[in-house]
């Protein structure tokens, strides 16, 4: 049989299922839609999660796909084994309440043997511990009992993906690669089976029989409709069919390895294979993730991508890459995948830029970090310890940017264990205290020190040279700062922006050769710009000339948010009036916050108008002009000054077309179009007479909507499930059919048409929010009425009340007490009781959350025998500390003292008995 390429295998699989009436569905984004708890798309079933649980209407009941997946749970073994990848493509066929075990097994065997070309005699299968049915089907298809293994929950129960969703027992297909592939013991005995850790059996197809829905507490509920979720790793299938040793030797991945061979001038060999495999795997993961809008970052998803780039950088050193190199292969790798994933080619320029910036960022401290780690490992070993401490790992993380998992991997190579708990504790401590202590430290450092004027170079550039004018250590001016010391550096000129005008200070590095100072914050005191931070290596002395490098991507986000703040100020003054004065502002990389004088809360209409005004000014792409003017000149321009701010003789005026003119020393975009788009997240009041707007600009808008729609999707799905389980058919009309944009669509729409898209997404998210709110209250009402209908007509309840009857001869008195029933339900029940017999007096009570209620009714004949329901209720309600009354044959009431309900009902019964037996006149 001809050796099939990865691309051919993919086509054979999808066509096979297409012929079996499956809809061919495109891969979804690596950023899962509607699942905020799931970091990445980890399996083909992720995009179909709601189809399995029945949370949405089904567009089809059979589907097949080839899904981009990212799994980083086994990151440290990736590159070291034959078959692990972080990024991979997963082939799958799915049934949503359509076929089940029999066909799923039939398809798996038929497709793999008769279409992909696997040798049936070498196929082994596993079934779940007690799944006799699956075993029987396999036997029927000609797989003999000795090639069927039963495995337990650990191996043969899959899901859910994320913290809840469909899951179930599975059955897997393995290929026997021959005893010689087994570990030494296995090969000798020849008795190992699937489930053994050795390489003899390789799993290539997993069929999950979805039978349960796991809730967020981990409880399993049977699914209303069973389903099938199969996963077959494309790279693994290719490894087996192409007869190669590892996934990295299959045609496409081998091509990437060749690119790295060419770039490094080193041949891929037994000795260096791990490094080649790591960079090959990671470049794919990083490319596909960034292209799906998951950018390297400090936390969450972005942090995983940062880790991958850093790990690739580290292994790249083993191939002599000392400079950024990953970005150089972007175009070649895209070439392989662009037909299947056209989004890659569309984003190639920004992909390269992002990867390069991230590589550069890490390379700045990598050498130093590696020296430090070496020293720390030696220190640990020479003190006779085998545990690398959490505090040391934290130092590497905080100062040199080494992800903890990477440190763990490096120290493991040196035979040391890693103190994970210790690291987490350090991290937690840092979160709690660092801000406070840093602030305190800073203030004391600054007090009373006066240094010379620093010239600011950062309007036009994020890097530059400067000479050290002053150094400070522990509140004192010092001639030098040494490795490990935290202190402050003042230069004669610097591109670092000091906190001011709301904009937070820059971070980055000052360096001269191997002498490196990490800048954690920049502040201004009098005319000096002060860099606060720590000497990572070497020594600094006054007079030295340094290279100053600001962290560029962070500065970019600051520029978007600062220019966005000016436009917002312009919008407020234009739309609300000149009484709007700036009362405070924060410009951070994550968001902007603007406080201003205005007496009343903004209406939705006003918020929309303000947002549109800003977006319109962005779209007009005004040139951002800055001028240094004498204060009197500046005032003549009509520029807005910030209330309470002190200005010198000369001020800087920033103008954005006719949208805004302000006094401002901050850093800005050069054209408003660069901001991209603006979105108001929240409007509130920081105190009387003032309002506060929190908003985001540029990439932060994309992230905000991606998160918002994911949360809404999840909320809708949970609500639909609740309605289905509580109301069944009755709730059908309440179910919400949701059409929300996925993460990719959000990004693309915003990039194409920012202003309109922001309004559209805002409207859409608000209307879904409203719909969820209304549906929740309607479903509560429906549930109540269903419950009361059930209650009134429930024959067990009716029988039970009858069994309480007190027969006085002339009449029967029925009485009962319930929990949480409204008076209408009690009346309904009384009616259903009274149709059964004549001469009935019904006394019903309900104990509710805050009170108790009583309903008393009787057959009409009893009113002529002295019964007056109104009087009975009145007396009962007095016992409850409340009021009640009504007609002779029907009355109701209640009171707060629900603890007296038993005695109130009992007294009514006694009273009626006396009346009916004539024992009382
Ligand atoms: N969800 C299962 C897996 O990932 C089958 O697709 O293995």
Coordinates of N, CA and C in Angstrom, one line a residue, residues 155-305:
X155 N -8.0 4.8 32.5 CA -7.7 4.7 31.1 C -9.0 4.8 30.2
X156 N -10.1 4.2 30.7 CA -11.2 4.0 29.8 C -12.5 4.7 30.2
X157 N -12.3 5.9 30.8 CA -13.5 6.8 31.0 C -13.1 8.2 30.7
X158 N -13.8 8.8 29.7 CA -13.3 10.1 29.2 C -14.2 11.2 29.6
X159 N -13.6 12.3 30.0 CA -14.3 13.6 30.1 C -14.7 13.9 31.5
X160 N -15.3 15.0 31.7 CA -15.7 16.0 30.7 C -14.5 16.9 30.3
X161 N -14.6 17.6 29.3 CA -13.6 18.6 28.9 C -14.0 19.9 29.7
X162 N -13.2 20.5 30.5 CA -13.5 21.6 31.4 C -14.1 21.1 32.6
X163 N -14.8 21.9 33.4 CA -15.3 21.5 34.7 C -16.7 20.8 34.7
X164 N -17.3 20.7 33.5 CA -18.6 20.0 33.4 C -18.9 19.6 32.0
X165 N -19.9 18.8 31.8 CA -20.3 18.4 30.4 C -20.3 16.9 30.2
X166 N -20.5 16.5 28.9 CA -20.7 15.1 28.6 C -19.4 14.3 28.9
X167 N -19.6 13.0 29.3 CA -18.5 12.1 29.5 C -19.1 10.7 29.5
X168 N -18.2 9.7 29.5 CA -18.6 8.4 29.5 C -17.5 7.4 29.4
X169 N -17.9 6.1 29.4 CA -16.8 5.0 29.3 C -16.4 5.0 27.8
X170 N -15.1 4.5 27.6 CA -14.7 4.4 26.2 C -14.2 3.0 25.9
X171 N -13.9 2.9 24.6 CA -13.3 1.8 24.0 C -12.3 2.2 23.0
X172 N -11.0 1.7 23.2 CA -10.0 2.3 22.3 C -9.4 1.2 21.4
X173 N -8.9 1.7 20.3 CA -8.2 0.8 19.3 C -6.7 1.0 19.4
X174 N -5.9 -0.1 19.5 CA -4.5 0.0 19.6 C -3.9 -0.8 18.4
X175 N -2.7 -0.4 18.0 CA -2.0 -1.2 17.0 C -0.8 -1.9 17.7
X176 N -0.7 -3.2 17.5 CA 0.4 -3.9 18.0 C 1.6 -3.7 17.1
X177 N 2.6 -3.0 17.6 CA 3.8 -2.7 16.8 C 4.9 -3.8 16.9
X178 N 4.6 -4.9 17.6 CA 5.5 -6.0 17.7 C 6.2 -6.1 19.0
X179 N 6.5 -7.3 19.5 CA 7.1 -7.5 20.8 C 8.4 -6.7 21.0
X180 N 9.1 -6.6 19.8 CA 10.4 -5.9 20.0 C 10.3 -4.5 20.4
X181 N 9.1 -3.9 20.2 CA 8.9 -2.5 20.6 C 8.7 -2.4 22.1
X182 N 8.4 -3.5 22.7 CA 8.1 -3.5 24.2 C 9.3 -3.2 25.0
X183 N 9.1 -2.8 26.3 CA 10.2 -2.6 27.2 C 10.9 -4.0 27.3
X184 N 12.1 -4.0 27.9 CA 12.9 -5.2 28.0 C 12.2 -6.4 28.6
X185 N 11.4 -6.1 29.7 CA 10.7 -7.2 30.4 C 9.5 -7.6 29.5
X186 N 8.8 -6.6 28.9 CA 7.7 -7.0 28.1 C 8.1 -7.8 26.9
X187 N 9.2 -7.4 26.3 CA 9.6 -8.1 25.1 C 10.0 -9.6 25.4
X188 N 10.6 -9.7 26.6 CA 11.0 -11.1 27.0 C 9.8 -11.9 27.3
X189 N 8.8 -11.4 28.0 CA 7.7 -12.2 28.4 C 6.7 -12.3 27.2
X190 N 6.6 -11.2 26.4 CA 5.7 -11.2 25.3 C 4.2 -11.2 25.8
X191 N 4.0 -10.8 27.0 CA 2.6 -10.9 27.5 C 2.0 -9.5 27.7
X192 N 2.7 -8.4 27.4 CA 2.0 -7.2 27.8 C 0.8 -6.9 26.9
X193 N 0.0 -5.9 27.4 CA -1.2 -5.7 26.7 C -1.4 -4.2 26.6
X194 N -2.4 -3.7 25.9 CA -2.8 -2.3 25.9 C -3.0 -1.9 27.4
X195 N -2.5 -0.7 27.7 CA -2.6 -0.3 29.1 C -1.2 -0.3 29.7
X196 N -0.3 -1.1 29.1 CA 1.1 -1.2 29.6 C 1.8 0.1 29.1
X197 N 2.8 0.6 29.8 CA 3.5 1.8 29.5 C 4.5 1.7 28.3
X198 N 4.8 0.5 27.9 CA 5.8 0.4 26.9 C 5.3 0.8 25.5
X199 N 6.2 0.7 24.5 CA 5.8 1.3 23.2 C 5.2 0.3 22.3
X200 N 5.0 -1.0 22.8 CA 4.5 -2.0 21.8 C 3.1 -1.7 21.3
X201 N 2.2 -1.3 22.2 CA 0.8 -1.0 21.7 C 0.6 0.5 21.7
X202 N 0.2 1.0 20.5 CA 0.0 2.5 20.5 C -1.5 2.7 20.2
X203 N -2.1 3.5 21.0 CA -3.5 3.8 20.8 C -3.7 4.8 19.7
X204 N -4.6 4.5 18.8 CA -4.8 5.4 17.7 C -6.3 5.9 17.5
X205 N -7.2 5.4 18.3 CA -8.6 5.7 18.1 C -9.3 5.5 19.4
X206 N -10.0 6.5 19.8 CA -10.7 6.4 21.1 C -12.2 6.7 20.9
X207 N -13.1 5.7 21.2 CA -14.5 5.9 21.1 C -15.1 6.2 22.5
X208 N -15.7 7.3 22.7 CA -16.3 7.6 24.0 C -17.8 7.4 23.8
X209 N -18.4 6.6 24.7 CA -19.8 6.4 24.7 C -20.4 7.4 25.7
X210 N -20.8 8.5 25.2 CA -21.3 9.6 26.1 C -22.6 9.2 26.7
X211 N -22.6 9.0 28.0 CA -23.9 8.6 28.7 C -24.2 9.5 29.8
X212 N -23.2 10.3 30.3 CA -23.5 11.1 31.5 C -23.2 12.6 31.2
X213 N -23.8 13.4 32.0 CA -23.5 14.8 32.1 C -22.9 15.1 33.5
X214 N -21.6 15.5 33.5 CA -21.1 15.7 34.9 C -21.3 17.2 35.2
X215 N -21.9 17.5 36.4 CA -22.1 18.8 36.8 C -20.8 19.4 37.5
X216 N -20.8 20.7 37.8 CA -19.6 21.3 38.3 C -19.2 20.8 39.7
X217 N -20.1 20.1 40.4 CA -19.7 19.4 41.6 C -19.1 18.0 41.4
X218 N -19.1 17.6 40.2 CA -18.6 16.3 39.9 C -19.6 15.1 40.0
X219 N -20.9 15.5 40.1 CA -21.9 14.4 40.1 C -22.3 14.1 38.6
X220 N -22.5 12.8 38.4 CA -22.9 12.3 37.1 C -24.4 12.2 37.0
X221 N -25.0 12.7 35.9 CA -26.4 12.6 35.6 C -26.5 11.9 34.3
X222 N -27.5 11.0 34.1 CA -27.6 10.3 32.8 C -28.0 11.4 31.8
X223 N -27.4 11.3 30.6 CA -27.8 12.2 29.5 C -29.1 11.8 29.0
X224 N -29.9 12.8 28.5 CA -31.2 12.4 28.0 C -31.0 11.6 26.7
X225 N -30.0 12.0 25.9 CA -29.7 11.3 24.7 C -28.3 10.8 24.7
X226 N -28.0 9.6 24.4 CA -26.6 9.1 24.4 C -25.9 9.7 23.2
X227 N -24.6 9.6 23.2 CA -23.9 10.2 22.1 C -22.5 9.5 21.9
X228 N -21.9 9.7 20.7 CA -20.6 9.2 20.4 C -19.6 10.3 20.2
X229 N -18.5 10.2 20.8 CA -17.4 11.2 20.6 C -16.1 10.4 20.3
X230 N -15.6 10.4 19.1 CA -14.4 9.7 18.9 C -13.3 10.6 18.6
X231 N -12.1 10.2 18.9 CA -10.9 11.0 18.7 C -9.8 10.1 18.2
X232 N -9.2 10.6 17.1 CA -8.1 9.9 16.5 C -7.0 10.9 16.2
X233 N -5.9 10.8 16.9 CA -4.8 11.8 16.7 C -4.2 11.6 15.3
X234 N -4.3 12.7 14.5 CA -3.8 12.6 13.1 C -2.3 12.2 13.0
X235 N -1.5 12.9 13.9 CA -0.1 12.6 13.9 C 0.2 11.2 14.2
X236 N -0.5 10.6 15.2 CA -0.3 9.2 15.6 C -0.7 8.2 14.5
X237 N -1.8 8.5 13.9 CA -2.3 7.6 12.8 C -1.2 7.6 11.7
X238 N -0.7 8.8 11.4 CA 0.3 9.0 10.4 C 1.6 8.2 10.8
X239 N 2.0 8.3 12.0 CA 3.2 7.6 12.5 C 3.0 6.1 12.2
X240 N 1.8 5.5 12.5 CA 1.6 4.1 12.3 C 1.6 3.7 10.8
X241 N 0.8 4.6 10.1 CA 0.6 4.2 8.7 C 1.9 4.5 7.9
X242 N 2.7 5.4 8.3 CA 3.9 5.7 7.5 C 5.1 4.9 8.0
X243 N 4.8 4.1 9.1 CA 5.8 3.2 9.6 C 7.1 3.8 10.1
X244 N 6.9 5.0 10.7 CA 8.1 5.7 11.2 C 8.1 5.6 12.7
X245 N 9.2 6.0 13.4 CA 9.4 5.8 14.8 C 8.6 6.8 15.7
X246 N 8.5 8.0 15.2 CA 7.9 9.0 16.0 C 7.0 10.0 15.2
X247 N 6.1 10.7 15.9 CA 5.3 11.6 15.2 C 6.1 12.7 14.5
X248 N 7.3 12.9 15.0 CA 8.1 14.0 14.4 C 8.7 13.5 13.1
X249 N 8.6 12.2 12.8 CA 9.2 11.7 11.5 C 8.1 11.6 10.5
X250 N 6.8 12.0 10.8 CA 5.8 11.9 9.8 C 6.0 13.2 8.9
X251 N 5.4 13.1 7.7 CA 5.9 14.0 6.6 C 5.9 15.5 7.0
X252 N 4.8 16.0 7.6 CA 4.7 17.4 7.8 C 5.6 17.9 8.9
X253 N 5.6 17.2 10.1 CA 6.5 17.6 11.2 C 8.0 17.5 10.7
X254 N 8.3 16.4 9.9 CA 9.7 16.3 9.5 C 10.1 17.5 8.6
X255 N 9.1 18.0 7.9 CA 9.5 19.2 7.1 C 9.9 20.4 8.0
X256 N 9.2 20.5 9.1 CA 9.5 21.6 10.0 C 10.9 21.4 10.6
X257 N 11.2 20.1 10.9 CA 12.5 19.8 11.5 C 13.6 20.2 10.4
X258 N 13.3 19.9 9.2 CA 14.3 20.2 8.1 C 14.5 21.8 8.1
X259 N 13.4 22.5 8.3 CA 13.6 24.0 8.3 C 14.6 24.4 9.4
X260 N 14.4 23.7 10.5 CA 15.3 24.1 11.7 C 16.7 23.6 11.4
X261 N 16.9 22.5 10.6 CA 18.2 22.0 10.3 C 18.9 23.0 9.4
X262 N 18.1 23.5 8.5 CA 18.7 24.5 7.5 C 19.1 25.8 8.3
X263 N 18.2 26.2 9.1 CA 18.4 27.5 9.8 C 19.6 27.4 10.8
X264 N 19.7 26.2 11.4 CA 20.8 26.1 12.4 C 22.1 25.6 11.9
X265 N 22.0 24.9 10.7 CA 23.2 24.3 10.1 C 23.5 23.0 10.8
X266 N 22.6 22.5 11.7 CA 22.9 21.3 12.4 C 22.0 20.2 11.9
X267 N 22.5 18.9 11.8 CA 21.7 17.8 11.4 C 21.0 17.2 12.5
X268 N 19.7 16.9 12.3 CA 18.8 16.2 13.3 C 19.4 14.8 13.5
X269 N 19.7 14.5 14.8 CA 20.3 13.2 15.1 C 19.8 12.7 16.4
X270 N 20.3 11.5 16.7 CA 19.9 10.8 18.0 C 20.2 11.7 19.2
X271 N 21.4 12.4 19.1 CA 21.8 13.2 20.3 C 21.0 14.5 20.5
X272 N 20.6 15.1 19.3 CA 19.9 16.4 19.5 C 18.4 16.3 19.2
X273 N 17.9 15.1 19.2 CA 16.5 15.0 18.7 C 15.5 15.7 19.6
X274 N 15.8 15.7 20.9 CA 14.8 16.3 21.8 C 14.7 17.8 21.5
X275 N 15.8 18.5 21.3 CA 15.8 19.9 21.0 C 15.0 20.2 19.7
X276 N 15.3 19.4 18.7 CA 14.6 19.6 17.4 C 13.1 19.4 17.6
X277 N 12.7 18.3 18.4 CA 11.3 18.0 18.5 C 10.6 19.1 19.3
X278 N 11.3 19.6 20.4 CA 10.6 20.7 21.2 C 10.4 21.9 20.3
X279 N 11.4 22.4 19.6 CA 11.1 23.6 18.8 C 10.1 23.3 17.7
X280 N 10.1 22.1 17.1 CA 9.1 21.8 16.1 C 7.7 21.8 16.6
X281 N 7.6 21.2 17.8 CA 6.2 21.1 18.4 C 5.8 22.5 18.8
X282 N 6.7 23.3 19.5 CA 6.2 24.5 20.1 C 6.0 25.6 19.0
X283 N 6.7 25.6 17.9 CA 6.4 26.6 16.9 C 5.0 26.4 16.4
X284 N 4.6 25.2 16.3 CA 3.2 25.0 15.8 C 2.2 25.5 16.8
X285 N 2.4 25.1 18.1 CA 1.4 25.5 19.1 C 1.3 27.1 19.2
X286 N 2.5 27.7 19.2 CA 2.5 29.1 19.3 C 1.9 29.8 18.1
X287 N 2.2 29.4 16.9 CA 1.6 30.0 15.7 C 0.1 29.9 15.7
X288 N -0.4 28.7 16.0 CA -1.8 28.5 15.9 C -2.5 29.2 17.0
X289 N -1.9 29.3 18.2 CA -2.6 30.0 19.3 C -2.6 31.5 19.1
X290 N -1.5 32.0 18.7 CA -1.5 33.5 18.5 C -2.4 33.8 17.4
X291 N -2.4 33.0 16.3 CA -3.3 33.3 15.2 C -4.8 33.2 15.7
X292 N -5.1 32.5 16.7 CA -6.5 32.4 17.2 C -6.7 33.5 18.3
X293 N -5.7 34.4 18.4 CA -5.9 35.5 19.3 C -5.5 35.3 20.8
X294 N -4.7 34.2 21.0 CA -4.2 34.0 22.4 C -2.7 34.5 22.4
X295 N -2.6 35.7 22.9 CA -1.2 36.3 22.9 C -0.4 36.0 24.2
X296 N 0.9 35.9 24.0 CA 1.7 35.6 25.3 C 1.4 36.7 26.3
X297 N 1.3 36.3 27.5 CA 0.9 37.2 28.6 C 1.4 36.8 29.9
X298 N 1.1 37.5 31.0 CA 1.5 37.2 32.3 C 0.7 36.1 33.0
X299 N -0.6 36.0 32.6 CA -1.5 35.1 33.3 C -2.3 34.3 32.3
X300 N -3.0 33.3 32.9 CA -4.0 32.5 32.1 C -3.5 31.9 30.9
X301 N -4.3 31.9 29.8 CA -4.0 31.3 28.6 C -2.7 31.8 28.0
X302 N -2.6 33.1 28.1 CA -1.4 33.8 27.5 C -0.1 33.3 28.2
X303 N -0.2 33.0 29.5 CA 1.0 32.6 30.2 C 1.5 31.2 29.6
X304 N 0.5 30.4 29.3 CA 0.9 29.1 28.7 C 1.7 29.3 27.4
X305 N 1.2 30.2 26.6 CA 1.9 30.5 25.3 C 3.3 31.1 25.6

